[in-house]
Amino acid sequence: MAENFLASLRVMGLGMLGIFSVAVALMLIMMLLTKLFPAKKEDDKNRDGE
Amino acid sequence: MQEILSLYGNIAGLTPQMVIMWVIGGVLIYLGIVKKMEPSLLVPMGFGAILVNLPNSGAVTQTLNGVLTEGPLDVLFNAGIANEIFLLLLFIGIGAMIDFTPLLANPQMMLFGAAAQFGIFFTISLAILFGFSLQDAASVGIIGAADGPTSIFVANYYHSSYLGAIIVAAYSYMALVPIIQPPVIRLVTTKKERKIHMDYNPRSVSKTAKILFPICITVVAGLIAPSSVALVGFLMFGNLIRECGVLNSLSETAQGTLANLITLMLGLTVASQMRAEDFLNIRTIFILLLGLVAFIFDTIGGVLFAKFLNLFLKKKINPMIGACGISAFPMSARVITQMALKEDPTNVLIMQATGVNVSGQVASVIAGGIILSLVPLI
């Protein structure tokens, strides 16, 4: 019973750590994308091109 | 006279369990048609449950007079669900339907999507404690992803014998989000917290960012959890054909015809797993209860995470938006928006809620991939 309990805690801990680490990585990527390719500059380019 | 009697001989094969399954099928059909709860899935599933629970049903594989006769539902199951093709094709359609702009405009919402997957892992742990094998526990816990295709994908991957119950639980609870979430949210928040006003300062997102987003997500998720490449990749491919702007006809086909076609076959085919002898047992009831636990703790996880962040933030977050981190899109966002308006008619949270809800869609698929990678390691 104790072994099962510890195994279950391990699953929960590793799982949440995993999902949060991926979420942080994705969040940083999104921030980088919006910083490298901001909307305002593209809108200005399109306006100048018209 | 003998011939006439033998014509009706099949009725003798009817069992009480089959009749119970007819009732369950009827309930699913009723929920779909009358209550309009996920009708595109509950109606075919309900009808399929009746089809497979007729004595010597020709819809499923049977041995009749010593001859093995393949049933079309089993053929479809092997052709599209056992190899996960139907689910992955459906994901293209789902990806084409999703607009990630609210998430890209507020990337920090991704954290709420992660927090709201807590119910999955909590339920896996609980299932292990109750004696389920790790694979079956993972198959049951993934109900908390609130994402039917991901639930089927993981359960099928582990050849779970509870696939029928898992699918019924996943889709039924997704449809019950407006009933499940509000009381849970009220339980873990105060009235003052539910009234927290959030301003929305929209940030534009460039087309380039929207095009690169699905590609980057696929690469990152694939590197970290390679088992998730199929799930994440097909979802993001659908999103790419939506955002690139040059594949509008493909995007429309994916969102419409493809998604509808697959949904049609999916609902009917998964019912092949709802045979009375497999479905009607104590374990099924247990799985339905564990699925509910997964949903409840998803909601609690998202809300409590928001409350935790509020300990450090000057500009407070309305903790209710944490509950939108489940994948039930857009239902969860609408539910929370309505709850916020009820508390304060000036507090319009739809954009924040949608951003979190969209992050939940990504997070649930990632969670599925993490489970597939994690289970062999434990």
PDB file of C-alpha atoms in Angstrom, chain A residues 1 4-16 18-31 33-35 37-40 42-43, chain B residues 103-104 107-108 110-111 114-115 118 121-122 124-125 128-129 134 203-209 212-213 216-217 220 224 305 362-363 366-367 370 374 378:
ATOM      1  CA  MET A   1       0.000   0.000   0.000  1.00  0.00           C
ATOM      2  CA  ASN A   4       1.584   2.230  -4.322  1.00  0.00           C
ATOM      3  CA  PHE A   5       1.098   5.533  -2.542  1.00  0.00           C
ATOM      4  CA  LEU A   6       4.687   6.582  -3.216  1.00  0.00           C
ATOM      5  CA  ALA A   7       4.408   5.494  -6.848  1.00  0.00           C
ATOM      6  CA  SER A   8       1.236   7.534  -7.225  1.00  0.00           C
ATOM      7  CA  LEU A   9       2.897  10.618  -5.748  1.00  0.00           C
ATOM      8  CA  ARG A  10       5.802  10.148  -8.118  1.00  0.00           C
ATOM      9  CA  VAL A  11       3.442  10.013 -11.096  1.00  0.00           C
ATOM     10  CA  MET A  12       1.688  13.175  -9.969  1.00  0.00           C
ATOM     11  CA  GLY A  13       4.905  15.041  -9.269  1.00  0.00           C
ATOM     12  CA  LEU A  14       6.656  14.083 -12.482  1.00  0.00           C
ATOM     13  CA  GLY A  15       3.553  14.697 -14.546  1.00  0.00           C
ATOM     14  CA  MET A  16       2.932  18.206 -13.237  1.00  0.00           C
ATOM     15  CA  GLY A  18       6.624  17.852 -17.029  1.00  0.00           C
ATOM     16  CA  ILE A  19       3.560  19.788 -18.115  1.00  0.00           C
ATOM     17  CA  PHE A  20       4.706  22.984 -16.398  1.00  0.00           C
ATOM     18  CA  SER A  21       8.187  22.784 -17.886  1.00  0.00           C
ATOM     19  CA  VAL A  22       6.719  22.386 -21.366  1.00  0.00           C
ATOM     20  CA  ALA A  23       4.242  25.200 -20.696  1.00  0.00           C
ATOM     21  CA  VAL A  24       7.065  27.535 -19.641  1.00  0.00           C
ATOM     22  CA  ALA A  25       9.041  26.596 -22.768  1.00  0.00           C
ATOM     23  CA  LEU A  26       6.005  27.266 -24.990  1.00  0.00           C
ATOM     24  CA  MET A  27       5.311  30.539 -23.194  1.00  0.00           C
ATOM     25  CA  LEU A  28       8.887  31.708 -23.801  1.00  0.00           C
ATOM     26  CA  ILE A  29       8.652  30.717 -27.466  1.00  0.00           C
ATOM     27  CA  MET A  30       5.414  32.670 -27.876  1.00  0.00           C
ATOM     28  CA  MET A  31       6.991  35.719 -26.225  1.00  0.00           C
ATOM     29  CA  LEU A  33       7.781  35.072 -31.627  1.00  0.00           C
ATOM     30  CA  THR A  34       5.688  38.131 -30.780  1.00  0.00           C
ATOM     31  CA  LYS A  35       8.854  40.104 -29.975  1.00  0.00           C
ATOM     32  CA  PHE A  37       7.676  39.508 -35.389  1.00  0.00           C
ATOM     33  CA  PRO A  38       5.615  42.324 -33.889  1.00  0.00           C
ATOM     34  CA  ALA A  39       2.318  43.186 -35.533  1.00  0.00           C
ATOM     35  CA  LYS A  40       2.866  46.931 -35.739  1.00  0.00           C
ATOM     36  CA  GLU A  42       4.099  44.421 -40.445  1.00  0.00           C
ATOM     37  CA  ASP A  43       1.055  46.665 -40.522  1.00  0.00           C
TER      38      ASP A  43
ATOM     39  CA  LEU B 103      -3.017  32.987 -26.394  1.00  0.00           C
ATOM     40  CA  LEU B 104      -0.243  34.542 -28.487  1.00  0.00           C
ATOM     41  CA  PRO B 107       1.470  33.900 -23.554  1.00  0.00           C
ATOM     42  CA  GLN B 108       1.393  33.719 -19.737  1.00  0.00           C
ATOM     43  CA  MET B 110      -0.225  28.989 -21.049  1.00  0.00           C
ATOM     44  CA  LEU B 111       0.577  28.442 -17.365  1.00  0.00           C
ATOM     45  CA  ALA B 114      -0.783  23.581 -17.516  1.00  0.00           C
ATOM     46  CA  ALA B 115      -2.251  24.020 -14.028  1.00  0.00           C
ATOM     47  CA  PHE B 118      -3.718  18.708 -12.477  1.00  0.00           C
ATOM     48  CA  PHE B 121      -2.315  13.348 -12.785  1.00  0.00           C
ATOM     49  CA  PHE B 122      -4.257  13.433  -9.533  1.00  0.00           C
ATOM     50  CA  ILE B 124      -3.894   8.684 -12.270  1.00  0.00           C
ATOM     51  CA  SER B 125      -2.472   8.624  -8.739  1.00  0.00           C
ATOM     52  CA  ILE B 128      -3.157   3.488  -8.896  1.00  0.00           C
ATOM     53  CA  LEU B 129      -4.096   3.617  -5.203  1.00  0.00           C
ATOM     54  CA  LEU B 134      -0.354   2.142 -14.399  1.00  0.00           C
ATOM     55  CA  ARG B 203      -2.169  43.168 -28.400  1.00  0.00           C
ATOM     56  CA  SER B 204      -2.065  42.482 -32.078  1.00  0.00           C
ATOM     57  CA  VAL B 205      -0.309  39.391 -33.258  1.00  0.00           C
ATOM     58  CA  SER B 206       1.451  39.345 -36.607  1.00  0.00           C
ATOM     59  CA  LYS B 207       0.622  36.848 -39.315  1.00  0.00           C
ATOM     60  CA  THR B 208       4.251  35.658 -39.259  1.00  0.00           C
ATOM     61  CA  ALA B 209       4.013  34.830 -35.566  1.00  0.00           C
ATOM     62  CA  LEU B 212       5.542  30.121 -37.011  1.00  0.00           C
ATOM     63  CA  PHE B 213       3.640  29.248 -33.810  1.00  0.00           C
ATOM     64  CA  CYS B 216       7.613  25.866 -33.188  1.00  0.00           C
ATOM     65  CA  ILE B 217       5.135  24.110 -30.889  1.00  0.00           C
ATOM     66  CA  VAL B 220       9.415  21.743 -29.011  1.00  0.00           C
ATOM     67  CA  ILE B 224      10.455  16.868 -25.170  1.00  0.00           C
ATOM     68  CA  PHE B 305      -2.980  28.275  -9.387  1.00  0.00           C
ATOM     69  CA  VAL B 362      -2.531  22.736 -26.274  1.00  0.00           C
ATOM     70  CA  ALA B 363      -1.803  21.706 -22.694  1.00  0.00           C
ATOM     71  CA  ILE B 366       0.903  17.907 -24.327  1.00  0.00           C
ATOM     72  CA  ALA B 367      -0.331  16.177 -21.170  1.00  0.00           C
ATOM     73  CA  ILE B 370       3.778  13.404 -21.394  1.00  0.00           C
ATOM     74  CA  LEU B 374       6.210   8.989 -18.587  1.00  0.00           C
ATOM     75  CA  ILE B 378       7.920   4.481 -13.955  1.00  0.00           C
TER      76      ILE B 378
END
